[in-house]
Amino acid sequence: METLWEMWWEMVLMEVSVSADALQDALGLRLVGPFDILAGKHKRSESSQPNFHLHWRHFYDPPELQTVLQGGADTQHHLGYYRDCPDALPVFIGENHARKGCTIAQLGDNLFSAVLLCVARQKRERGGKRDGAAVERLEAELKKEAELLGLSLEQKTKAMKQRDRKVVTKTFHGAGIVVPVDKNDVGYRELPESDADLKKICGAIAEAEDDESRRKAFAPVQELMTFVQFANDECDYGMGYEFGIDLFCYGSHYFHKVIGQLLPMAYSLLKREVFGEILQAHLANRSHDNLDQLMGK
């Protein structure tokens, strides 16, 4: 697990040792998010009121994910820091293709491992063909700096495996959520619907032919909301958290009102209020477009 100083230094070294052109040429990636702040881009923003909660926040990004590397526009490939709590250090680097869906893959616990894993994947996809000079140079530079920092280049580090044991449920995005659970198993209870059944319920609502059909299809959701209320009363805050994340990951605007009730409450009960603020800002401006908050509209 990195300290805050190590994370900051890692970002600085990434910025200094690997130019934006190197990442772009080799992998089609560019440094964004906190790197924009390091580069002072916010001081010369074209937008008069940038919302930093939404800066490079993609359609399926939960509040826990903060984009730091942006890829191609065709799939909206991006990588970011994933935190279980807003005031904690990242637990892994998450990867998502927003044009494809909500799945978040785990690429190690630092930026160097994540980028090197992208390099390795590109090599596999090339089927053994010789990589260009840009890729080879990038790989060598990153391995050198990672060794100097003493960073692990494993896709699943020891700390990540320890986190896996704390994950109460994977959720639709697959990266899992963590909530405090005491010795009496108070903190989380399972939803009474399987993921497959919940997706069917969501599909019936999103694909309903008319408002009346959609209203009737919402009945199971209302019942689940009642279960969440009971769970919250008994301090099993993880149920509402899971349900809200699953509805968010499904991606239909028909669930935004329910998500706006579930997740801010869950984050408040879990003392993760900043995530609630991010979520509410995102629901009000959820889009695949205009992700760079520093650009003028």
Short mmCIF file of C-alpha atoms in Angstrom, two decimals:
data_model
loop_
_atom_site.label_atom_id
_atom_site.label_comp_id
_atom_site.label_asym_id
_atom_site.label_seq_id
_atom_site.Cartn_x
_atom_site.Cartn_y
_atom_site.Cartn_z
CA MET A 1 0.00 0.00 0.00
CA GLU A 2 1.39 3.39 -0.99
CA THR A 3 1.65 6.35 1.36
CA LEU A 4 0.23 9.69 0.24
CA TRP A 5 3.79 10.94 -0.36
CA GLU A 6 4.62 7.91 -2.51
CA MET A 7 1.45 8.38 -4.55
CA TRP A 8 2.26 12.05 -5.15
CA TRP A 9 5.86 11.23 -6.04
CA GLU A 10 4.68 8.44 -8.35
CA MET A 11 2.52 10.96 -10.21
CA VAL A 12 5.37 13.46 -10.47
CA LEU A 13 7.76 10.80 -11.76
CA MET A 14 5.18 9.61 -14.27
CA GLU A 15 4.79 13.18 -15.48
CA VAL A 16 8.53 13.88 -15.62
CA SER A 17 9.96 10.57 -16.85
CA VAL A 18 7.22 9.65 -19.33
CA SER A 19 6.12 12.41 -21.63
CA ALA A 20 2.54 12.76 -22.76
CA ASP A 21 3.73 12.08 -26.30
CA ALA A 22 5.34 8.78 -25.21
CA LEU A 23 2.12 7.47 -23.72
CA GLN A 24 0.07 8.69 -26.66
CA ASP A 25 2.40 7.24 -29.27
CA ALA A 26 2.82 3.88 -27.58
CA LEU A 27 -0.61 3.16 -26.12
CA GLY A 28 -2.96 5.96 -27.11
CA LEU A 29 -3.12 7.08 -23.46
CA ARG A 30 -2.75 10.57 -22.02
CA LEU A 31 -2.42 11.87 -18.49
CA VAL A 32 -5.53 13.67 -17.23
CA GLY A 33 -7.37 14.40 -13.99
CA PRO A 34 -4.88 15.14 -11.18
CA PHE A 35 -2.13 15.46 -13.80
CA ASP A 36 -4.04 18.44 -15.23
CA ILE A 37 -3.73 20.06 -11.81
CA LEU A 38 -0.01 19.22 -11.58
CA ALA A 39 0.40 20.85 -15.00
CA GLY A 40 -1.53 23.95 -13.87
CA LYS A 41 -4.19 23.55 -16.56
CA HIS A 42 -6.92 24.55 -14.11
CA LYS A 43 -5.32 28.00 -13.86
CA ARG A 44 -5.91 28.65 -17.54
CA SER A 45 -9.20 26.79 -17.88
CA GLU A 46 -11.54 27.83 -20.70
CA SER A 47 -14.48 27.06 -18.40
CA SER A 48 -15.47 29.76 -15.93
CA GLN A 49 -16.85 27.24 -13.42
CA PRO A 50 -15.26 23.79 -13.85
CA ASN A 51 -16.79 21.04 -11.71
CA PHE A 52 -13.83 19.00 -10.55
CA HIS A 53 -16.15 16.21 -9.34
CA LEU A 54 -16.98 15.65 -13.02
CA HIS A 55 -13.54 16.18 -14.57
CA TRP A 56 -13.05 13.15 -16.85
CA ARG A 57 -15.85 11.31 -15.02
CA HIS A 58 -17.19 8.81 -17.52
CA PHE A 59 -20.75 7.55 -17.82
CA TYR A 60 -20.24 4.37 -15.76
CA ASP A 61 -17.63 5.70 -13.30
CA PRO A 62 -18.88 5.25 -9.74
CA PRO A 63 -17.75 7.89 -7.23
CA GLU A 64 -15.01 5.52 -6.12
CA LEU A 65 -13.19 5.81 -9.48
CA GLN A 66 -11.13 8.88 -10.45
CA THR A 67 -9.77 8.97 -14.01
CA VAL A 68 -6.03 9.62 -14.40
CA LEU A 69 -5.32 8.14 -17.86
CA GLN A 70 -7.56 8.68 -20.88
CA GLY A 71 -7.51 6.41 -23.93
CA GLY A 72 -9.29 6.31 -27.27
CA ALA A 73 -12.62 7.98 -27.88
CA ASP A 74 -14.05 4.96 -29.71
CA THR A 75 -14.47 2.89 -26.53
CA GLN A 76 -13.70 5.69 -24.03
CA HIS A 77 -10.97 3.53 -22.53
CA HIS A 78 -9.67 5.03 -19.30
CA LEU A 79 -7.82 4.11 -16.11
CA GLY A 80 -8.19 5.62 -12.68
CA TYR A 81 -7.57 5.44 -8.96
CA TYR A 82 -10.23 3.37 -7.16
CA ARG A 83 -10.84 4.18 -3.49
CA ASP A 84 -13.13 2.43 -1.02
CA CYS A 85 -13.29 5.61 1.09
CA PRO A 86 -12.83 9.20 -0.17
CA ASP A 87 -10.23 10.05 2.50
CA ALA A 88 -8.21 6.87 1.93
CA LEU A 89 -5.46 6.01 -0.53
CA PRO A 90 -6.42 4.18 -3.72
CA VAL A 91 -6.74 0.40 -3.38
CA PHE A 92 -6.09 -0.35 -7.05
CA ILE A 93 -5.99 1.11 -10.56
CA GLY A 94 -9.32 0.49 -12.27
CA GLU A 95 -9.87 0.20 -16.02
CA ASN A 96 -13.13 0.77 -17.89
CA HIS A 97 -14.35 1.12 -21.47
CA ALA A 98 -17.37 3.40 -21.03
CA ARG A 99 -18.76 2.78 -24.52
CA LYS A 100 -18.84 -0.96 -23.80
CA GLY A 101 -20.30 -1.07 -20.31
CA CYS A 102 -19.76 -0.74 -16.58
CA THR A 103 -17.10 -3.41 -15.95
CA ILE A 104 -14.07 -2.24 -13.94
CA ALA A 105 -10.93 -4.36 -14.32
CA GLN A 106 -8.11 -4.22 -11.77
CA LEU A 107 -4.61 -3.41 -13.08
CA GLY A 108 -2.34 -3.46 -10.06
CA ASP A 109 -2.13 -0.87 -7.29
CA ASN A 110 -0.02 1.82 -8.99
CA LEU A 111 0.14 3.63 -12.32
CA PHE A 112 3.38 2.01 -13.44
CA SER A 113 1.98 -1.51 -13.11
CA ALA A 114 -1.25 -0.46 -14.85
CA VAL A 115 0.52 1.02 -17.88
CA LEU A 116 2.95 -1.90 -18.11
CA LEU A 117 -0.01 -4.31 -18.04
CA CYS A 118 -1.47 -2.35 -20.95
CA VAL A 119 1.85 -2.73 -22.77
CA ALA A 120 1.85 -6.49 -22.12
CA ARG A 121 -1.71 -6.79 -23.39
CA GLN A 122 -0.82 -4.89 -26.55
CA LYS A 123 2.07 -7.28 -27.12
CA ARG A 124 -0.24 -10.29 -26.80
CA GLU A 125 -2.71 -8.75 -29.21
CA ARG A 126 0.10 -8.21 -31.74
CA GLY A 127 0.79 -11.93 -31.66
CA GLY A 128 4.53 -11.75 -31.11
CA LYS A 129 5.19 -9.12 -33.75
CA ARG A 130 7.96 -6.71 -32.84
CA ASP A 131 6.73 -3.62 -31.04
CA GLY A 132 7.62 -0.16 -32.21
CA ALA A 133 10.45 1.82 -30.66
CA ALA A 134 8.00 3.99 -28.74
CA VAL A 135 6.51 0.98 -26.92
CA GLU A 136 9.88 -0.55 -26.11
CA ARG A 137 11.24 2.77 -24.83
CA LEU A 138 8.13 3.35 -22.69
CA GLU A 139 8.33 -0.14 -21.20
CA ALA A 140 12.01 0.28 -20.30
CA GLU A 141 11.48 3.71 -18.70
CA LEU A 142 8.53 2.56 -16.62
CA LYS A 143 10.27 -0.57 -15.34
CA LYS A 144 13.30 1.49 -14.36
CA GLU A 145 11.27 4.07 -12.42
CA ALA A 146 9.10 1.39 -10.78
CA GLU A 147 12.21 -0.37 -9.54
CA LEU A 148 13.57 2.89 -8.11
CA LEU A 149 10.30 3.44 -6.25
CA GLY A 150 10.08 -0.16 -5.10
CA LEU A 151 6.62 -0.54 -6.64
CA SER A 152 5.04 -3.91 -7.32
CA LEU A 153 4.30 -4.68 -10.96
CA GLU A 154 1.87 -7.51 -10.15
CA GLN A 155 -1.69 -7.25 -11.41
CA LYS A 156 -2.97 -8.55 -8.06
CA THR A 157 -0.79 -7.43 -5.16
CA LYS A 158 -0.84 -8.76 -1.61
CA ALA A 159 -2.77 -5.69 -0.45
CA MET A 160 -5.33 -6.19 -3.21
CA LYS A 161 -5.77 -9.84 -2.18
CA GLN A 162 -6.31 -8.69 1.40
CA ARG A 163 -8.97 -6.28 0.15
CA ASP A 164 -10.67 -9.11 -1.75
CA ARG A 165 -11.30 -10.81 1.58
CA LYS A 166 -13.14 -7.69 2.76
CA VAL A 167 -15.33 -7.34 -0.35
CA VAL A 168 -18.94 -8.10 0.62
CA THR A 169 -20.24 -8.34 -2.96
CA LYS A 170 -18.84 -7.82 -6.46
CA THR A 171 -21.73 -5.61 -7.76
CA PHE A 172 -22.47 -5.22 -11.46
CA HIS A 173 -19.11 -3.50 -12.13
CA GLY A 174 -17.17 -6.46 -10.74
CA ALA A 175 -14.64 -4.52 -8.65
CA GLY A 176 -16.57 -5.09 -5.44
CA ILE A 177 -17.53 -2.89 -2.52
CA VAL A 178 -16.19 -2.86 1.03
CA VAL A 179 -18.18 -1.91 4.13
CA PRO A 180 -17.43 -2.36 7.82
CA VAL A 181 -18.87 -5.65 9.12
CA ASP A 182 -18.61 -6.40 12.84
CA LYS A 183 -18.12 -9.76 14.57
CA ASN A 184 -21.89 -10.28 14.60
CA ASP A 185 -22.05 -9.82 10.80
CA VAL A 186 -23.77 -6.45 11.17
CA GLY A 187 -22.98 -4.10 8.30
CA TYR A 188 -24.13 -5.97 5.22
CA ARG A 189 -26.96 -8.23 4.17
CA GLU A 190 -27.53 -9.70 0.74
CA LEU A 191 -30.15 -8.43 -1.65
CA PRO A 192 -32.97 -10.98 -1.97
CA GLU A 193 -32.47 -10.98 -5.77
CA SER A 194 -29.54 -12.52 -7.64
CA ASP A 195 -27.59 -10.34 -10.06
CA ALA A 196 -29.25 -12.11 -12.98
CA ASP A 197 -32.75 -11.55 -11.59
CA LEU A 198 -32.00 -7.93 -10.75
CA LYS A 199 -30.82 -7.33 -14.31
CA LYS A 200 -34.10 -8.82 -15.57
CA ILE A 201 -36.05 -6.45 -13.33
CA CYS A 202 -34.01 -3.52 -14.61
CA GLY A 203 -34.50 -4.64 -18.21
CA ALA A 204 -38.25 -4.83 -17.79
CA ILE A 205 -38.28 -1.22 -16.60
CA ALA A 206 -35.82 0.21 -19.11
CA GLU A 207 -37.43 -1.56 -22.06
CA ALA A 208 -41.10 -1.08 -21.09
CA GLU A 209 -43.30 -0.06 -24.01
CA ASP A 210 -45.16 2.70 -22.15
CA ASP A 211 -45.31 4.56 -18.84
CA GLU A 212 -48.03 2.33 -17.39
CA SER A 213 -46.05 -0.82 -18.10
CA ARG A 214 -42.95 0.80 -16.65
CA ARG A 215 -44.82 1.84 -13.49
CA LYS A 216 -45.94 -1.76 -12.93
CA ALA A 217 -42.43 -3.06 -13.63
CA PHE A 218 -41.10 -0.81 -10.86
CA ALA A 219 -42.99 -2.83 -8.20
CA PRO A 220 -40.03 -5.16 -7.41
CA VAL A 221 -37.74 -2.12 -7.07
CA GLN A 222 -40.12 -0.54 -4.58
CA GLU A 223 -40.15 -3.78 -2.61
CA LEU A 224 -36.35 -3.84 -2.56
CA MET A 225 -36.33 -0.22 -1.38
CA THR A 226 -38.43 -1.33 1.60
CA PHE A 227 -35.91 -4.09 2.38
CA VAL A 228 -33.12 -1.50 2.24
CA GLN A 229 -34.97 0.68 4.75
CA PHE A 230 -35.22 -2.26 7.14
CA ALA A 231 -31.53 -3.02 6.60
CA ASN A 232 -30.52 0.59 7.30
CA ASP A 233 -32.58 0.57 10.51
CA GLU A 234 -30.55 -2.45 11.61
CA CYS A 235 -27.18 -0.95 10.54
CA ASP A 236 -26.73 -3.20 7.49
CA TYR A 237 -25.79 -0.22 5.32
CA GLY A 238 -24.15 -2.36 2.64
CA MET A 239 -27.47 -3.50 1.16
CA GLY A 240 -28.53 -0.03 0.02
CA TYR A 241 -24.99 0.64 -1.15
CA GLU A 242 -25.00 -2.49 -3.31
CA PHE A 243 -28.47 -1.84 -4.71
CA GLY A 244 -27.63 1.76 -5.59
CA ILE A 245 -24.35 0.84 -7.29
CA ASP A 246 -26.07 -1.91 -9.30
CA LEU A 247 -28.77 0.46 -10.53
CA PHE A 248 -26.12 3.05 -11.38
CA CYS A 249 -24.14 0.45 -13.32
CA TYR A 250 -27.22 -0.63 -15.27
CA GLY A 251 -27.06 2.80 -16.83
CA SER A 252 -30.70 3.71 -17.48
CA HIS A 253 -31.87 7.22 -16.63
CA TYR A 254 -35.11 5.68 -15.33
CA PHE A 255 -33.22 4.69 -12.18
CA HIS A 256 -31.62 8.04 -11.43
CA LYS A 257 -34.29 9.12 -8.95
CA VAL A 258 -34.01 5.86 -7.00
CA ILE A 259 -30.19 6.00 -7.11
CA GLY A 260 -30.40 9.56 -5.79
CA GLN A 261 -32.28 8.23 -2.79
CA LEU A 262 -30.19 5.12 -2.17
CA LEU A 263 -26.56 6.10 -2.62
CA PRO A 264 -26.32 9.50 -0.89
CA MET A 265 -28.00 7.88 2.13
CA ALA A 266 -25.65 4.88 2.02
CA TYR A 267 -22.58 7.11 1.70
CA SER A 268 -23.79 9.28 4.58
CA LEU A 269 -24.38 6.27 6.83
CA LEU A 270 -20.93 4.93 5.91
CA LYS A 271 -19.36 8.37 6.55
CA ARG A 272 -18.32 8.70 2.90
CA GLU A 273 -20.22 11.91 2.22
CA VAL A 274 -17.85 13.15 -0.50
CA PHE A 275 -18.85 10.18 -2.63
CA GLY A 276 -22.46 11.27 -2.22
CA GLU A 277 -21.59 14.76 -3.47
CA ILE A 278 -19.82 13.29 -6.50
CA LEU A 279 -22.74 10.98 -7.22
CA GLN A 280 -25.33 13.76 -7.12
CA ALA A 281 -23.24 15.98 -9.42
CA HIS A 282 -22.80 13.07 -11.82
CA LEU A 283 -26.50 12.15 -11.93
CA ALA A 284 -27.32 15.76 -12.81
CA ASN A 285 -24.81 15.75 -15.69
CA ARG A 286 -24.41 12.11 -16.70
CA SER A 287 -23.13 11.84 -20.24
CA HIS A 288 -20.62 10.25 -22.60
CA ASP A 289 -19.70 13.76 -23.83
CA ASN A 290 -18.04 16.94 -22.51
CA LEU A 291 -15.91 15.07 -19.96
CA ASP A 292 -13.09 17.61 -19.81
CA GLN A 293 -14.31 20.21 -17.33
CA LEU A 294 -11.43 22.53 -18.18
CA MET A 295 -12.61 23.03 -21.75
CA GLY A 296 -15.12 25.72 -22.64
CA LYS A 297 -18.58 24.50 -23.60
#
